[in-house]
PDB file of C-alpha atoms in Angstrom:
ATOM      1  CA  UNK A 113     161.441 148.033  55.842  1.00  0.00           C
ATOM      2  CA  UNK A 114     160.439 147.494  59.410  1.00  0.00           C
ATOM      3  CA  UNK A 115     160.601 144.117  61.158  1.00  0.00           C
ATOM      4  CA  UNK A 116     156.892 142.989  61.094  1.00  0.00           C
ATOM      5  CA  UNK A 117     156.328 143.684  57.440  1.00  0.00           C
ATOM      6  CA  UNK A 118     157.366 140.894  54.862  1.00  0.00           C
ATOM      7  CA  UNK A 119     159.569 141.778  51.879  1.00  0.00           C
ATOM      8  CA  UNK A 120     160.029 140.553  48.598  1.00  0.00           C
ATOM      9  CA  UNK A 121     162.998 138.812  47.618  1.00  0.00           C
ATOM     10  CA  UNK A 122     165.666 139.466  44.070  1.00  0.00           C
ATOM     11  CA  UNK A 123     163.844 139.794  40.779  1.00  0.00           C
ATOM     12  CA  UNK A 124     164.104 138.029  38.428  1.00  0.00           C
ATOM     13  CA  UNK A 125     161.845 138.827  34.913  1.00  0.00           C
ATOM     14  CA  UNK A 126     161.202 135.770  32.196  1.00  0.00           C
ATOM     15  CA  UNK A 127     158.535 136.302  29.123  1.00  0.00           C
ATOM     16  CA  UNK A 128     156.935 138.600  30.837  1.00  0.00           C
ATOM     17  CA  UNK A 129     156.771 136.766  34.239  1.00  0.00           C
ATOM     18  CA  UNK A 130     158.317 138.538  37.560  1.00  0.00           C
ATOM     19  CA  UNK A 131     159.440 136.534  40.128  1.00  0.00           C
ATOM     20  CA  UNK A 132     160.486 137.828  43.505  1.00  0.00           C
ATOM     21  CA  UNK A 133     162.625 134.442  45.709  1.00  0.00           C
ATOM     22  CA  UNK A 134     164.458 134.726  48.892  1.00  0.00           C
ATOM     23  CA  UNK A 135     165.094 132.318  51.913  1.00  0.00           C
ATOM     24  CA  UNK A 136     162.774 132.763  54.996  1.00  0.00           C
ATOM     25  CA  UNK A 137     162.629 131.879  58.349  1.00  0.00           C
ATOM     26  CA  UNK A 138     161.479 132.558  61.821  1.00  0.00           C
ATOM     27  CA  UNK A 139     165.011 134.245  61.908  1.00  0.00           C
ATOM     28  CA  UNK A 140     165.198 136.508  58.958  1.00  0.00           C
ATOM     29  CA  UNK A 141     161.567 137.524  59.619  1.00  0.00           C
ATOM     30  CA  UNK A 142     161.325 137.526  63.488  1.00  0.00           C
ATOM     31  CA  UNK A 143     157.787 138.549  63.571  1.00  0.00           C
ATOM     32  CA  UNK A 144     156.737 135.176  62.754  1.00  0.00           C
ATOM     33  CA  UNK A 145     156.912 134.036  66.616  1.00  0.00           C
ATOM     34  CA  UNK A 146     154.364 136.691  67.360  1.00  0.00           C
ATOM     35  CA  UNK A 147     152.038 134.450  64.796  1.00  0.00           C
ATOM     36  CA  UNK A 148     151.752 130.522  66.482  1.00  0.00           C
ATOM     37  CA  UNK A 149     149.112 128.192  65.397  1.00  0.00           C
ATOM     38  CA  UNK A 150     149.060 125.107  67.262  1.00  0.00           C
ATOM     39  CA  UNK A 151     152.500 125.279  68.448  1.00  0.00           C
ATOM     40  CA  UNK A 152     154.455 126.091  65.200  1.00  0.00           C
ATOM     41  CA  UNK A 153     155.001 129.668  63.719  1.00  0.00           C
ATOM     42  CA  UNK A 154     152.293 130.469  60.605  1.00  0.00           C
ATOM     43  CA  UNK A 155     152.896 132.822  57.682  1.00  0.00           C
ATOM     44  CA  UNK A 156     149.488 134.976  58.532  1.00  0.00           C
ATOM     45  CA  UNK A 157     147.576 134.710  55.549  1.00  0.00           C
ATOM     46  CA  UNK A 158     146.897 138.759  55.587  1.00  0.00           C
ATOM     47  CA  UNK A 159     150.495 138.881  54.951  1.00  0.00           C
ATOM     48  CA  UNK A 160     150.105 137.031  52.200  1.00  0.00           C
ATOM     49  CA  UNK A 161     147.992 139.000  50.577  1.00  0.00           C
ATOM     50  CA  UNK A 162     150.003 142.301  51.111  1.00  0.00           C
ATOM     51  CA  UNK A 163     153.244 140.791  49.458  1.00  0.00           C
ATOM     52  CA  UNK A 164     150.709 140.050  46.238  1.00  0.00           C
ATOM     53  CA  UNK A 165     150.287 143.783  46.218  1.00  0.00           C
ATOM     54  CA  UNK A 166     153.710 144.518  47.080  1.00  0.00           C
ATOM     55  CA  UNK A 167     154.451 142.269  43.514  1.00  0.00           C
ATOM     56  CA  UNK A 168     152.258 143.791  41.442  1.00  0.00           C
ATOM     57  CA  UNK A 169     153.404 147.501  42.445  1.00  0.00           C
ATOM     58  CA  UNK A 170     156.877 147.002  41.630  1.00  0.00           C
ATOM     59  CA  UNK A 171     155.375 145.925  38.284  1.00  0.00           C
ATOM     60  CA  UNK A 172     153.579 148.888  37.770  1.00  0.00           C
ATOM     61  CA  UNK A 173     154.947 151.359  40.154  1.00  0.00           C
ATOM     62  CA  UNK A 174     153.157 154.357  38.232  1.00  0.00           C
ATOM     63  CA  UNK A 175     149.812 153.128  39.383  1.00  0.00           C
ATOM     64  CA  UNK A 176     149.012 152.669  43.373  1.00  0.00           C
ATOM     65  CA  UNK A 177     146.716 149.474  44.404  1.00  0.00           C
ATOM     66  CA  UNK A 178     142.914 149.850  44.523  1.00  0.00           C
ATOM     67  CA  UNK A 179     141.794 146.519  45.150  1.00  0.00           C
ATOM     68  CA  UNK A 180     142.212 142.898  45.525  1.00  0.00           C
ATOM     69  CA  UNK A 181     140.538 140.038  43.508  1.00  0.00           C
ATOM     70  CA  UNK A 182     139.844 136.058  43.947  1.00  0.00           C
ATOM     71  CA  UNK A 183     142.543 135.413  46.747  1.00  0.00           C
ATOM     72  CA  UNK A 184     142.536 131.834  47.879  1.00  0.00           C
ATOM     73  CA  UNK A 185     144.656 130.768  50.322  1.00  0.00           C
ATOM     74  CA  UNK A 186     145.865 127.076  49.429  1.00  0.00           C
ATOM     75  CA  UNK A 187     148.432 126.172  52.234  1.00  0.00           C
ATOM     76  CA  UNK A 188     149.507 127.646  55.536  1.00  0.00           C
ATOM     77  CA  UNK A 189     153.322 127.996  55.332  1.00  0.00           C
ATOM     78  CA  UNK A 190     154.163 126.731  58.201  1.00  0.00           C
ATOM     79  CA  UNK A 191     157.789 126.702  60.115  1.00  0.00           C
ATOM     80  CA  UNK A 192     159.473 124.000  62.294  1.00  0.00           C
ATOM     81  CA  UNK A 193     162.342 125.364  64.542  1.00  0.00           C
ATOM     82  CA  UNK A 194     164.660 127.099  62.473  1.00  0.00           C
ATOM     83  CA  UNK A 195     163.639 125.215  59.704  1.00  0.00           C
ATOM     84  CA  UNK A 196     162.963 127.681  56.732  1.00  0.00           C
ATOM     85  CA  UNK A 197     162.368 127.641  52.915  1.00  0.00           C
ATOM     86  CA  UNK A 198     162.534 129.373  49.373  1.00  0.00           C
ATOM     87  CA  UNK A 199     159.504 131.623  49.238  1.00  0.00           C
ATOM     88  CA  UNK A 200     158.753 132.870  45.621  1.00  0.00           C
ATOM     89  CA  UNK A 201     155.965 135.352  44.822  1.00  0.00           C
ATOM     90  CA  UNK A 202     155.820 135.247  40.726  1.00  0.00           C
ATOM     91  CA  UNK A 203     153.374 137.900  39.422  1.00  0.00           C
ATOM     92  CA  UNK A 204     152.496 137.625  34.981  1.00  0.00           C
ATOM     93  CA  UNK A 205     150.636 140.315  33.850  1.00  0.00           C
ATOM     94  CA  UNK A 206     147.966 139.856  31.283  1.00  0.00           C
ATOM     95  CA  UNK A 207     147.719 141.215  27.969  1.00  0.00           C
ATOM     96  CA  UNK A 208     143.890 141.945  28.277  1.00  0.00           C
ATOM     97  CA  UNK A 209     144.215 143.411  31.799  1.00  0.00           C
ATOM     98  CA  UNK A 210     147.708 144.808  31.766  1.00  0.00           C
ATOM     99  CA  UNK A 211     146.584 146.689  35.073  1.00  0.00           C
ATOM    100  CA  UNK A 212     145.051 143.434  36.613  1.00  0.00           C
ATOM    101  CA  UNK A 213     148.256 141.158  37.537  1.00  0.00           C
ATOM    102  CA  UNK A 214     147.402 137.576  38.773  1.00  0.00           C
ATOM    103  CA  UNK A 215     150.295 136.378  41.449  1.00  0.00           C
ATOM    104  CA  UNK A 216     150.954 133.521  43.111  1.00  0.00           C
ATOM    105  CA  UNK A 217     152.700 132.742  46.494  1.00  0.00           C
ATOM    106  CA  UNK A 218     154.386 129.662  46.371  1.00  0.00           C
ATOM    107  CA  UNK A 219     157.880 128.053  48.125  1.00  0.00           C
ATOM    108  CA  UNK A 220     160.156 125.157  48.047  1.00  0.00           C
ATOM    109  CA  UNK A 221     161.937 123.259  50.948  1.00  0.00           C
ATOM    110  CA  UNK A 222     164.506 120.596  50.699  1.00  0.00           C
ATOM    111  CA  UNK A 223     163.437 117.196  51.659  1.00  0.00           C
ATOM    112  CA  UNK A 224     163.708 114.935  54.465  1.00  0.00           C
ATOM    113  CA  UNK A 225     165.648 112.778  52.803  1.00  0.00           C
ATOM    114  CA  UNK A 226     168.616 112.777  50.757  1.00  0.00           C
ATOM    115  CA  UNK A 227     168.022 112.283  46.933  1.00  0.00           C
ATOM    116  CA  UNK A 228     164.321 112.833  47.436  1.00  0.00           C
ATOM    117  CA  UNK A 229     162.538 115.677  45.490  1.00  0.00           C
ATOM    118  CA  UNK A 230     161.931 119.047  47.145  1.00  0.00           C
ATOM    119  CA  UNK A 231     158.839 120.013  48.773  1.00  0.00           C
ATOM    120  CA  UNK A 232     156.801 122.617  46.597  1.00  0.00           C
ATOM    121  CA  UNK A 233     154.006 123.864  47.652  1.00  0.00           C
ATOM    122  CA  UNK A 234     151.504 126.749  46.693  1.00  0.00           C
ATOM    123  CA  UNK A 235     149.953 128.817  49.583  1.00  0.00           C
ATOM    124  CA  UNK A 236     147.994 131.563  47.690  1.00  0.00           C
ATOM    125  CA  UNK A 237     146.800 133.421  44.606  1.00  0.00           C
ATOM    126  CA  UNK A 238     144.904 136.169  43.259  1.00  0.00           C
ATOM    127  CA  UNK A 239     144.834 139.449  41.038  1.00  0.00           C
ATOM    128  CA  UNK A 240     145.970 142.627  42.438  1.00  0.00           C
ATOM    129  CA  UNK A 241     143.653 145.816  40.518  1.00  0.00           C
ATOM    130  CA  UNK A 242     145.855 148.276  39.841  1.00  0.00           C
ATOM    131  CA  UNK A 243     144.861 152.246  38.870  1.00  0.00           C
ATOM    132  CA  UNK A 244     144.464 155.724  40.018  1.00  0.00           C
ATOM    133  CA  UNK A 245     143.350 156.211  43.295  1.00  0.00           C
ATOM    134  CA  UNK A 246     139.969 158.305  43.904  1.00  0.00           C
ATOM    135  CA  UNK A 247     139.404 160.899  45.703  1.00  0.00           C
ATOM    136  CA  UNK A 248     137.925 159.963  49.257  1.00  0.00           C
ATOM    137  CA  UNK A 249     134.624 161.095  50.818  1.00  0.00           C
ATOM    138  CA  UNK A 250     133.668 160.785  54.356  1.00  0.00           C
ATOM    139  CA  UNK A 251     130.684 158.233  54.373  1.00  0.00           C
ATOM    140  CA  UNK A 252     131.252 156.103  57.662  1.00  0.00           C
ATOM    141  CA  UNK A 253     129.764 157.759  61.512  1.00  0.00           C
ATOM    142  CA  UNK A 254     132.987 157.709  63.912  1.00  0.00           C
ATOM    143  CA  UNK A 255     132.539 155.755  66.564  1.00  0.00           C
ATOM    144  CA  UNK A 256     133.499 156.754  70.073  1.00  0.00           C
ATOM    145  CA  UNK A 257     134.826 153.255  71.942  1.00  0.00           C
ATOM    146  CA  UNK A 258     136.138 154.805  74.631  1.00  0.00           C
ATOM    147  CA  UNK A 259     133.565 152.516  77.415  1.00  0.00           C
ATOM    148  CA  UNK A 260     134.188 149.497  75.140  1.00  0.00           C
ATOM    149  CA  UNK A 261     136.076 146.208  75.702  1.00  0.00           C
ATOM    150  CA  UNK A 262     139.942 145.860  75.372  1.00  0.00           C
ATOM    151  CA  UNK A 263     140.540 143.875  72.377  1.00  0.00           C
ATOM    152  CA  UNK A 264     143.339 141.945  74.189  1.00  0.00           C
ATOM    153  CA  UNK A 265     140.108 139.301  75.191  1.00  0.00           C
ATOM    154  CA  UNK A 266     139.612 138.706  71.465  1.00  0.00           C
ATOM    155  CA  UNK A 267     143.693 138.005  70.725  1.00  0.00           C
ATOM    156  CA  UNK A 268     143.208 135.288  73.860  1.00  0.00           C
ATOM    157  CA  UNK A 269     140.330 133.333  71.305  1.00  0.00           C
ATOM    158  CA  UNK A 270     140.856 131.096  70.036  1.00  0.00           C
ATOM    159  CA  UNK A 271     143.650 129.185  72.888  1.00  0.00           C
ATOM    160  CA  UNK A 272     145.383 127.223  69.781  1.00  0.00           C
ATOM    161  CA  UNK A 273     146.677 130.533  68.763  1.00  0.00           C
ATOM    162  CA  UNK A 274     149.203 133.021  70.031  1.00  0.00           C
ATOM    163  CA  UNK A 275     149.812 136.657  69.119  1.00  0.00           C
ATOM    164  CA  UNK A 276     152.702 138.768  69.838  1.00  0.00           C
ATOM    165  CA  UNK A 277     153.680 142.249  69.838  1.00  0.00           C
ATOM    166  CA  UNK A 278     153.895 142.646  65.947  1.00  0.00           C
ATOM    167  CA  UNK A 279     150.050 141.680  66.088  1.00  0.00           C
ATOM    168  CA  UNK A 280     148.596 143.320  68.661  1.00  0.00           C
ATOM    169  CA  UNK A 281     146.730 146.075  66.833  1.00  0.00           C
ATOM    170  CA  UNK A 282     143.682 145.818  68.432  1.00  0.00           C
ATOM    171  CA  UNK A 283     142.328 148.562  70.708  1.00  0.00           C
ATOM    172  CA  UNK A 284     138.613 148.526  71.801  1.00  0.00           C
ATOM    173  CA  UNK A 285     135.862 146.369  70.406  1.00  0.00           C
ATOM    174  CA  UNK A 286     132.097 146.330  70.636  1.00  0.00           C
ATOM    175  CA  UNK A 287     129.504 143.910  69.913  1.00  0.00           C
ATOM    176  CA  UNK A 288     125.648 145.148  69.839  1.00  0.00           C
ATOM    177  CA  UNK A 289     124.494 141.934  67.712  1.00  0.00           C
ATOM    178  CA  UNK A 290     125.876 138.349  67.409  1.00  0.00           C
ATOM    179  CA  UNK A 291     126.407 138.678  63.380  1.00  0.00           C
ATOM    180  CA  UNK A 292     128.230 142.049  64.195  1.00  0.00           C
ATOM    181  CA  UNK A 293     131.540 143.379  65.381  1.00  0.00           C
ATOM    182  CA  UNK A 294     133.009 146.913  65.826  1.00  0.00           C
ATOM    183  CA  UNK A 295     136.710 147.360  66.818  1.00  0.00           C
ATOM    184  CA  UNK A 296     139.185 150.004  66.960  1.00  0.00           C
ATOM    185  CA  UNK A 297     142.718 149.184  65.497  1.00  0.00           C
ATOM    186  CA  UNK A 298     146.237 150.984  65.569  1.00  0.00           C
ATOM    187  CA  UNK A 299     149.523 150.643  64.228  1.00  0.00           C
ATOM    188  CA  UNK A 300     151.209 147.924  66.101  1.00  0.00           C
ATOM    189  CA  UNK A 301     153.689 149.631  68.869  1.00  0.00           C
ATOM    190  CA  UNK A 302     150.857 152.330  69.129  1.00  0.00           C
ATOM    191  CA  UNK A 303     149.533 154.711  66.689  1.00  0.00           C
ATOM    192  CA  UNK A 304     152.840 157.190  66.245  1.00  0.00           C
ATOM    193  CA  UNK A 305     154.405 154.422  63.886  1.00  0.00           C
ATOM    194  CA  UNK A 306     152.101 155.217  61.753  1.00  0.00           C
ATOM    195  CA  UNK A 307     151.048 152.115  59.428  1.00  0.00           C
ATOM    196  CA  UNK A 308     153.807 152.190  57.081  1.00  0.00           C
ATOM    197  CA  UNK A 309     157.451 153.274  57.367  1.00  0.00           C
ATOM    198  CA  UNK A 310     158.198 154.422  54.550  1.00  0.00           C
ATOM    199  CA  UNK A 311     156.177 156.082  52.704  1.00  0.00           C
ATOM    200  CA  UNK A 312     157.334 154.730  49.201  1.00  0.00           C
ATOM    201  CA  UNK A 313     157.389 151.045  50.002  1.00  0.00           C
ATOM    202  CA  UNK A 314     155.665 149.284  47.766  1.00  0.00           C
ATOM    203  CA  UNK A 315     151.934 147.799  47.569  1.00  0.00           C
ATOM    204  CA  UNK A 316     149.189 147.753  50.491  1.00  0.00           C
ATOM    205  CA  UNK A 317     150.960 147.615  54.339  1.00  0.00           C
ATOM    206  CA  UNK A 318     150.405 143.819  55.732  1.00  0.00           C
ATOM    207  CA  UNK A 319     150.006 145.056  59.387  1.00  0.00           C
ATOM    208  CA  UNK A 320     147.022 146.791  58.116  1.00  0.00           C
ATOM    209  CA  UNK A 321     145.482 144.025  56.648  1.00  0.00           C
ATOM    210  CA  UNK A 322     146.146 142.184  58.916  1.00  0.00           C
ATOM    211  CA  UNK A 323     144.200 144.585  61.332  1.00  0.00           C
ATOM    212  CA  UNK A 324     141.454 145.243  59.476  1.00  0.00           C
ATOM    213  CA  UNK A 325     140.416 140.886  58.575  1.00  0.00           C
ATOM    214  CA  UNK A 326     141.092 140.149  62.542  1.00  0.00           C
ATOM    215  CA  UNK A 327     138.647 141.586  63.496  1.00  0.00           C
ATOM    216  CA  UNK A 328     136.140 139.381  60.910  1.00  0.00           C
ATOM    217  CA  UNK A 329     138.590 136.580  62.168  1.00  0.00           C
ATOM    218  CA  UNK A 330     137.604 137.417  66.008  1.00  0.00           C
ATOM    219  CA  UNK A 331     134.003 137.678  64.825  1.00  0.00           C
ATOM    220  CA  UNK A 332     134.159 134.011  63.512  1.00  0.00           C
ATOM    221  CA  UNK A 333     135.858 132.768  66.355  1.00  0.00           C
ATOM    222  CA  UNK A 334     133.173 134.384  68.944  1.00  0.00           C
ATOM    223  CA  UNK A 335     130.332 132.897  66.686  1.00  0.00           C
ATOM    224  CA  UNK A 336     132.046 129.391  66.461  1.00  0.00           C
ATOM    225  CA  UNK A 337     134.303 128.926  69.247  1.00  0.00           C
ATOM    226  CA  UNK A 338     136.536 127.092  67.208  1.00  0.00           C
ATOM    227  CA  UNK A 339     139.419 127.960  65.796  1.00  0.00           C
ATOM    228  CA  UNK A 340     139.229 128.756  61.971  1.00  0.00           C
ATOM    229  CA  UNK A 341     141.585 128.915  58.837  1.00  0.00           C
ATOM    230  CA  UNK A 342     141.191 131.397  56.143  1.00  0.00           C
ATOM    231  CA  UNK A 343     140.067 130.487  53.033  1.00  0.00           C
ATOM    232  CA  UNK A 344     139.334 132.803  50.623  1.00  0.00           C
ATOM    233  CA  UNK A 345     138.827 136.588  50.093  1.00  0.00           C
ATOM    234  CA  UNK A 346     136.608 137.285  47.232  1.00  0.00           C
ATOM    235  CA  UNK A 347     137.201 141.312  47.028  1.00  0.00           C
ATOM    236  CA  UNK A 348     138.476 144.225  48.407  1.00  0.00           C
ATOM    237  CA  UNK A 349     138.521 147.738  47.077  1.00  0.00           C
ATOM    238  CA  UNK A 350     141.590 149.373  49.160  1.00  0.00           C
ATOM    239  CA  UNK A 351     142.114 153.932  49.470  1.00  0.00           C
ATOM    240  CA  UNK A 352     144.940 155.497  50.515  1.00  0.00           C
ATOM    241  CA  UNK A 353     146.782 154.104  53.737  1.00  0.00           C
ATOM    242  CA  UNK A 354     145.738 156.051  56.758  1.00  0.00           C
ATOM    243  CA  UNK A 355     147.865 157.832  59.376  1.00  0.00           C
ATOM    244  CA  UNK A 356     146.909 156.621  62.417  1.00  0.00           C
ATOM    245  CA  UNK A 357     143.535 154.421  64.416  1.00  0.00           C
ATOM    246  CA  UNK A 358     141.275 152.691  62.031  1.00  0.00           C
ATOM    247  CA  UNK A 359     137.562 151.865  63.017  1.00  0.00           C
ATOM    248  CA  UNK A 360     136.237 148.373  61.672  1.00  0.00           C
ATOM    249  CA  UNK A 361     133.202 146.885  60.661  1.00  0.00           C
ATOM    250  CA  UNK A 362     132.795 143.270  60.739  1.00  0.00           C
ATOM    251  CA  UNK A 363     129.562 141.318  59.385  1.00  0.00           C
ATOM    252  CA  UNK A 364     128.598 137.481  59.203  1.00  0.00           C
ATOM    253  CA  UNK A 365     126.784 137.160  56.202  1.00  0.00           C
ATOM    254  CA  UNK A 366     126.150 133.178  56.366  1.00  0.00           C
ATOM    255  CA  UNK A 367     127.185 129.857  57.638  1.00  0.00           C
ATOM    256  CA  UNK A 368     127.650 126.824  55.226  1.00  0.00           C
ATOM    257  CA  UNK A 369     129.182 123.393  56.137  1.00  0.00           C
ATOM    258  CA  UNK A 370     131.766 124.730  58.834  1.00  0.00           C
ATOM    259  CA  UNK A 371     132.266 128.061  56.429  1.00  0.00           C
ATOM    260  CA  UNK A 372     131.097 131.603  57.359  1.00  0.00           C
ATOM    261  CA  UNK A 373     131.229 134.469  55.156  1.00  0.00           C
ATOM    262  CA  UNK A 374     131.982 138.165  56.366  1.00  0.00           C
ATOM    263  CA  UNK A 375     131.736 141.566  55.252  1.00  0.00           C
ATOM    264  CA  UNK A 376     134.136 144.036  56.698  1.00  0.00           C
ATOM    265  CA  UNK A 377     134.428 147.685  56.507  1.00  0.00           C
ATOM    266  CA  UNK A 378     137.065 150.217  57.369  1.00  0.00           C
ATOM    267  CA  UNK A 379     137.602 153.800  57.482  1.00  0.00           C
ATOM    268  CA  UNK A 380     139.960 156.638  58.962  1.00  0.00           C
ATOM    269  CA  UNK A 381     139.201 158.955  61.530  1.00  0.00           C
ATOM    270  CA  UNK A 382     137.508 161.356  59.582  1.00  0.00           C
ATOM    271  CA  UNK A 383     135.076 158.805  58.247  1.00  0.00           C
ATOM    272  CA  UNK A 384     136.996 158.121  54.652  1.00  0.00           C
ATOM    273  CA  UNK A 385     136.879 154.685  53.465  1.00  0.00           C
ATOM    274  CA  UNK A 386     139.979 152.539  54.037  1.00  0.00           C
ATOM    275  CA  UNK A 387     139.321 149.278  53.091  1.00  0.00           C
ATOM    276  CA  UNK A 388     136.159 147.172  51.785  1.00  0.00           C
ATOM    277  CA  UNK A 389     136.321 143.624  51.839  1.00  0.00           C
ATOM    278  CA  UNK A 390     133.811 141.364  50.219  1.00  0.00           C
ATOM    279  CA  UNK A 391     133.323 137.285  50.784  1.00  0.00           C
ATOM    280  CA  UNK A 392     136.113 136.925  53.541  1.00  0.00           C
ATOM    281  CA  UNK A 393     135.694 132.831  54.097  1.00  0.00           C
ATOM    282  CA  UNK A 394     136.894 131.604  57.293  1.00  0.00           C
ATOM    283  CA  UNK A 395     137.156 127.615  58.197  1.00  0.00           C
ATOM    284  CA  UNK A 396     136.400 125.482  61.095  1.00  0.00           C
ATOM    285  CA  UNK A 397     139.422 123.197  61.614  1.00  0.00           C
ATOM    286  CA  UNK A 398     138.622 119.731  62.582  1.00  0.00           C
TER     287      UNK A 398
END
């Protein structure tokens, strides 16, 4: 698997329950110095989200992922130094919805102190929709950004936060309306990586994700000039992973309490839908 995409770690299977553990740390997954929040390294929370698909497609690897469900993200994970800790992604499947597998991110740490308890903590959870992919048609106008901005300005906002090669997908972006935000995303290292290495890795690739929600992420930032902390993600329906440059849609659908709410809308170069995602909640930090 290539550097900037997390991995599961050794199965284990209990009653029914998989759970994937390994050790991490800004050393056995180097791209998290191209993530810093406030000085410290942050598991990004797209990531996140593609190791829950990841999870559930080793559980069913007959199927391919179609969507996401109810993701909440609880706690950043969060590195000091070289500090790391024992991540564990357990995924159950459910009787009535064998093709609907809840999963939860969650890791342990060893204290401060000797003889004290170890630090657990959960950081996300949500049900990956498994199933046959449909066939895609082309519904979405390409966009030609070839006069627009360079999306490095939007990786500089919020100051708090730092990006680094292994996020730096961004290309072009436009913004006709303040609620509104088009963008232009490759493969980070340019779009001849392609999205994903390997073409039988499991689950959804995280770089793409992680593509895709920046730019709702930049569009929150530019409306709030603050920096902001994912919350939830209430749905996404996800096609087949493209080859190359991805065009995004970003949309603020409302503003509650220090919360906004975005739609955002991908597709391929041909105009095929890559990824819809519904309720993306983004948080004003203090």
């Amino acid at each position: 698997m290539r550097h900037d995409e997390p991995r599961l770690g050794e199965v284990s299977v209990e009653r029914g329950a998989w759970r994937f553990e390994r050790p991490i740390d800004t050393g056995t997954d180097p791209y998290l110095l191209d993530h810093v929040v406030e000085g410290l390294p942050v598991f990004p929370a797209a990531y996140l989200v593609g190791l829950m698909t990841q999870a559930a497609h080793r559980i069913r690897p007959h199927l391919g992922v179609v969507g996401v469900r109810d993701v909440r993200f609880v706690q950043a994970a969060r590195f000091r130094g070289t500090r790391g800790f024992q991540l564990a992604v357990t995924a159950e499947p459910e009787e009535a919805e064998p093709d609907d597998i809840p999963v939860v991110i969650s890791s342990s740490m060893s204290p401060p102190r000797e003889g004290s308890p170890r630090i657990l903590r959960t950081h996300a959870h949500g049900k990956v929709v498994l199933g046959t992919p449909k066939e895609r048609a082309a519904r979405f106008q390409r966009i030609d950004f070839s006069n627009a901005a360079d999306y490095a300005e939007l990786y500089a906002l919020p100051r708090e936060i730092q990006h680094g090669p292994a996020f730096l997908a961004g290309v072009k972006y436009q913004r006709h309306a303040p609620e509104q935000l088009l963008a232009v995303v490759a493969p980070p290292g340019g779009p001849q990586r392609g999205w994903r290495e390997d073409r039988d890795m499991p689950g959804w690739p995280s770089t793409l994700l992680n593509a895709i929600l920046h730019v709702g992420f930049s569009l929150g930032v530019l409306s709030s000039a603050r920096t902001l902390l994912p919350l939830e993600l209430e749905a996404a329906d996800l096609y087949a992973v493209p080859e190359g440059q991805v065009q995004v849609f970003a949309r603020r659908q409302g503003v509650h309490g220090g919360r906004q709410a975005f739609h955002v809308v991908s597709w391929d170069g041909q105009g095929r839908p890559v990824g819809v995602f519904r309720g993306f909640v983004l948080q004003e930090v203090p």
